[in-house]
Coordinates of C-alpha atoms in Angstrom, one line a residue:
M319 CA 29.8 -11.3 46.3
V320 CA 26.9 -8.9 46.8
W321 CA 28.7 -6.4 44.6
I322 CA 29.1 -8.9 41.8
I323 CA 25.4 -9.8 42.0
G324 CA 24.5 -6.2 42.0
G325 CA 26.7 -5.5 39.1
V326 CA 25.2 -8.4 37.1
I327 CA 21.7 -7.0 37.8
V328 CA 22.7 -3.5 36.7
V329 CA 24.2 -4.9 33.4
L330 CA 21.0 -6.9 32.8
L331 CA 18.8 -3.9 33.4
I332 CA 20.9 -1.8 31.0
I333 CA 20.6 -4.5 28.3
I334 CA 16.9 -4.8 28.8
I335 CA 16.4 -1.0 28.5
W336 CA 18.6 -0.8 25.5
V337 CA 16.9 -3.7 23.6
Y338 CA 13.5 -2.4 24.5
N339 CA 14.2 1.1 23.4
D340 CA 15.7 -0.2 20.1
L341 CA 12.6 -2.2 19.4
I342 CA 10.4 0.8 20.1
S343 CA 12.5 2.9 17.7
K344 CA 12.2 0.3 15.0
R345 CA 8.5 -0.1 15.5
N346 CA 8.0 3.7 15.4
R347 CA 9.9 3.9 12.1
V348 CA 7.5 1.3 10.6
Q349 CA 4.5 3.2 11.8
D350 CA 5.8 6.6 10.5
A351 CA 6.6 5.1 7.1
W352 CA 3.1 3.5 7.0
A353 CA 1.5 6.9 7.8
Q354 CA 3.3 8.3 4.7
I355 CA 1.9 5.5 2.5
D356 CA -1.6 6.1 4.0
V357 CA -1.5 9.8 3.0
Q358 CA -0.7 9.0 -0.6
L359 CA -3.3 6.2 -0.8
K360 CA -6.0 8.5 0.3
R361 CA -4.8 11.3 -2.0
R362 CA -4.9 9.0 -5.0
Y363 CA -8.4 7.8 -4.1
D364 CA -9.6 11.4 -3.8
L365 CA -8.4 12.1 -7.3
I366 CA -10.1 9.1 -8.9
P367 CA -13.8 10.4 -9.0
N368 CA -12.6 13.4 -11.0
L369 CA -10.8 11.2 -13.4
I370 CA -13.9 9.0 -13.9
E371 CA -16.0 12.1 -14.4
T372 CA -13.6 13.3 -17.1
V373 CA -13.3 10.1 -19.1
K374 CA -16.9 8.7 -18.8
G375 CA -18.0 10.6 -22.0
Y376 CA -15.4 8.7 -24.0
M377 CA -15.2 5.2 -22.6
K378 CA -18.1 2.7 -22.4
Y379 CA -16.9 0.6 -19.5
E380 CA -16.0 3.3 -17.0
K381 CA -19.1 2.4 -14.9
Q382 CA -17.6 -1.0 -14.1
V383 CA -14.2 0.6 -13.2
L384 CA -16.0 3.1 -11.0
T385 CA -17.9 0.3 -9.3
D386 CA -14.8 -1.6 -8.7
I387 CA -12.9 1.4 -7.3
T388 CA -15.9 2.4 -5.1
R389 CA -16.0 -1.2 -3.7
L390 CA -12.4 -0.7 -2.6
R391 CA -13.0 2.5 -0.7
S392 CA -13.4 0.9 2.7
S393 CA -10.2 -1.1 2.3
I394 CA -8.2 2.1 1.4
V395 CA -9.7 4.2 4.2
S396 CA -9.9 1.7 7.1
G397 CA -8.5 -1.7 6.1
S398 CA -5.4 -3.5 7.4
V399 CA -2.0 -3.3 5.7
Q400 CA -2.8 -6.4 3.7
D401 CA -6.3 -5.1 2.7
K402 CA -4.9 -1.8 1.6
A403 CA -2.1 -3.5 -0.4
Q404 CA -4.7 -5.6 -2.2
A405 CA -6.9 -2.6 -2.9
N406 CA -3.9 -0.5 -4.0
N407 CA -2.9 -3.2 -6.5
Q408 CA -6.4 -3.4 -7.9
I409 CA -6.8 0.4 -8.3
S410 CA -3.4 0.5 -10.0
Q411 CA -4.6 -2.0 -12.5
A412 CA -7.8 0.0 -13.1
L413 CA -5.8 3.2 -13.7
K414 CA -3.4 1.5 -16.1
S415 CA -6.4 0.3 -18.1
I416 CA -7.9 3.7 -18.3
F417 CA -4.7 5.4 -19.3
A418 CA -4.0 2.7 -21.9
V419 CA -7.4 3.0 -23.5
A420 CA -7.2 6.8 -23.4
E421 CA -4.4 6.5 -26.0
N422 CA -7.1 5.7 -28.5
Y423 CA -8.9 9.0 -27.9
P424 CA -7.0 12.1 -29.2
D425 CA -9.7 14.4 -27.8
L426 CA -9.4 12.9 -24.4
K427 CA -5.6 13.0 -24.4
A428 CA -5.8 16.7 -25.3
N429 CA -8.3 17.4 -22.4
E430 CA -6.4 19.7 -19.9
N431 CA -8.3 18.3 -16.9
F432 CA -7.5 14.7 -18.0
K433 CA -3.8 15.6 -18.5
M434 CA -3.6 17.2 -15.1
L435 CA -5.3 14.3 -13.3
Q436 CA -3.1 11.8 -15.1
E437 CA 0.0 13.6 -14.1
E438 CA -1.1 13.9 -10.5
L439 CA -2.1 10.3 -10.3
E440 CA 1.2 9.1 -11.8
T441 CA 3.1 11.3 -9.5
T442 CA 1.2 9.9 -6.5
E443 CA 1.8 6.4 -7.8
D444 CA 5.6 7.2 -7.9
K445 CA 5.4 8.5 -4.3
I446 CA 3.6 5.4 -3.2
S447 CA 6.3 3.2 -4.8
F448 CA 9.0 5.2 -3.1
V449 CA 7.6 5.2 0.4
R450 CA 6.6 1.6 0.0
T451 CA 10.2 0.7 -0.5
S452 CA 11.2 2.6 2.7
Y453 CA 8.4 1.0 4.6
N454 CA 9.3 -2.5 3.6
D455 CA 12.9 -1.9 4.6
Y456 CA 11.8 -0.8 8.0
V457 CA 9.5 -3.7 8.3
L458 CA 12.3 -6.1 7.5
D459 CA 14.6 -4.5 10.0
Y460 CA 11.9 -4.5 12.7
N461 CA 10.8 -8.1 12.0
N462 CA 14.4 -9.3 12.1
A463 CA 14.9 -7.6 15.4
I464 CA 11.9 -9.3 17.1
Q465 CA 12.8 -12.7 15.7
Q466 CA 16.5 -12.7 16.6
F467 CA 18.1 -13.1 20.0
P468 CA 17.9 -11.3 22.3
G469 CA 15.1 -9.3 20.7
N470 CA 12.8 -12.3 20.4
I471 CA 12.8 -12.7 24.2
F472 CA 11.8 -9.1 24.9
A473 CA 9.3 -9.2 22.0
G474 CA 7.5 -12.0 23.7
I475 CA 7.5 -10.3 27.1
F476 CA 6.5 -6.8 25.8
N477 CA 4.2 -8.0 23.0
F478 CA 6.0 -6.7 20.0
T479 CA 4.3 -8.4 17.0
R480 CA 5.3 -8.9 13.4
A481 CA 4.6 -6.2 10.9
D482 CA 3.1 -6.9 7.5
F483 CA 4.9 -6.0 4.2
F484 CA 3.2 -3.8 1.7
Q485 CA 4.0 -4.9 -1.8
A486 CA 2.3 -6.1 -5.0
P487 CA 2.2 -9.8 -5.9
E488 CA 4.4 -10.7 -8.8
E489 CA 1.5 -11.4 -11.1
E490 CA 0.2 -7.9 -10.6
K491 CA 3.4 -6.2 -11.6
Q492 CA 2.8 -7.2 -15.2
V493 CA 1.8 -4.5 -17.7
V494 CA -1.9 -4.6 -18.4
K495 CA -2.8 -5.6 -22.0
V496 CA -5.9 -3.7 -23.2
N497 CA -7.9 -4.7 -26.3
F498 CA -9.5 -1.5 -27.7
D499 CA -12.3 -3.6 -29.1
D500 CA -13.4 -3.9 -25.5
V501 CA -14.3 -0.2 -25.4
N502 CA -17.4 -0.9 -27.5
N503 CA -18.2 -4.1 -25.6
P504 CA -18.6 -3.5 -21.8
S505 CA -19.0 -7.2 -21.2
N506 CA -15.4 -7.7 -22.4
A507 CA -13.9 -4.8 -20.4
P508 CA -10.7 -5.5 -18.5
S509 CA -11.6 -6.7 -15.0
T510 CA -9.8 -5.4 -11.8
Q511 CA -11.1 -8.3 -9.7
Q512 CA -8.5 -10.2 -7.8
P513 CA -8.6 -13.3 -5.7
E514 CA -10.5 -12.6 -2.5
I515 CA -8.4 -12.4 0.7
K516 CA -9.6 -12.6 4.2
P517 CA -9.2 -9.3 6.1
K518 CA -6.4 -9.4 8.7
T519 CA -6.3 -6.9 11.5
Q520 CA -2.9 -5.3 11.8
K521 CA -1.4 -5.7 15.1
K522 CA 0.7 -2.9 16.5

């Protein structure tokens, strides 16, 4: 009888260790994928001031765009996943507006510095999209693991908390429509403002 009880205890310990290590691995994959997103977000933000400096001689509303992007700096640098996703979406819309309006300025389109920055920013945007897909896949796998039996039991015991997805709302995936008449009227310039969200601290 003692041997049976001992055997059951050993099996339970093996299960606990296996499930715990599996949750740790899944959480680490989420954190590693997020770190890759973070690198690309910061890289893109570092490129934006040079872009604004290049286009400001051609566009009349760039000050508002610069103001909006500057306002988002704290969210990109130190915000939660949700804050950074919100800031990323707004910055993407601002960049789309700039590149769309630039089509109306042949001299600007021919500017080597502008072309280089546009290429780098678009490449960075593609990288963000790619790593975001991987990140969200890992988040889904991790969240499922801590919500399903037996992972949900150990998640409660060892404080494994739900991870946030990083993705654009559906309405922000639409192509931005730019009226070139707005270039000469700053008050009608495209706005990058989005509904305010309450910051949420990411739990790890």
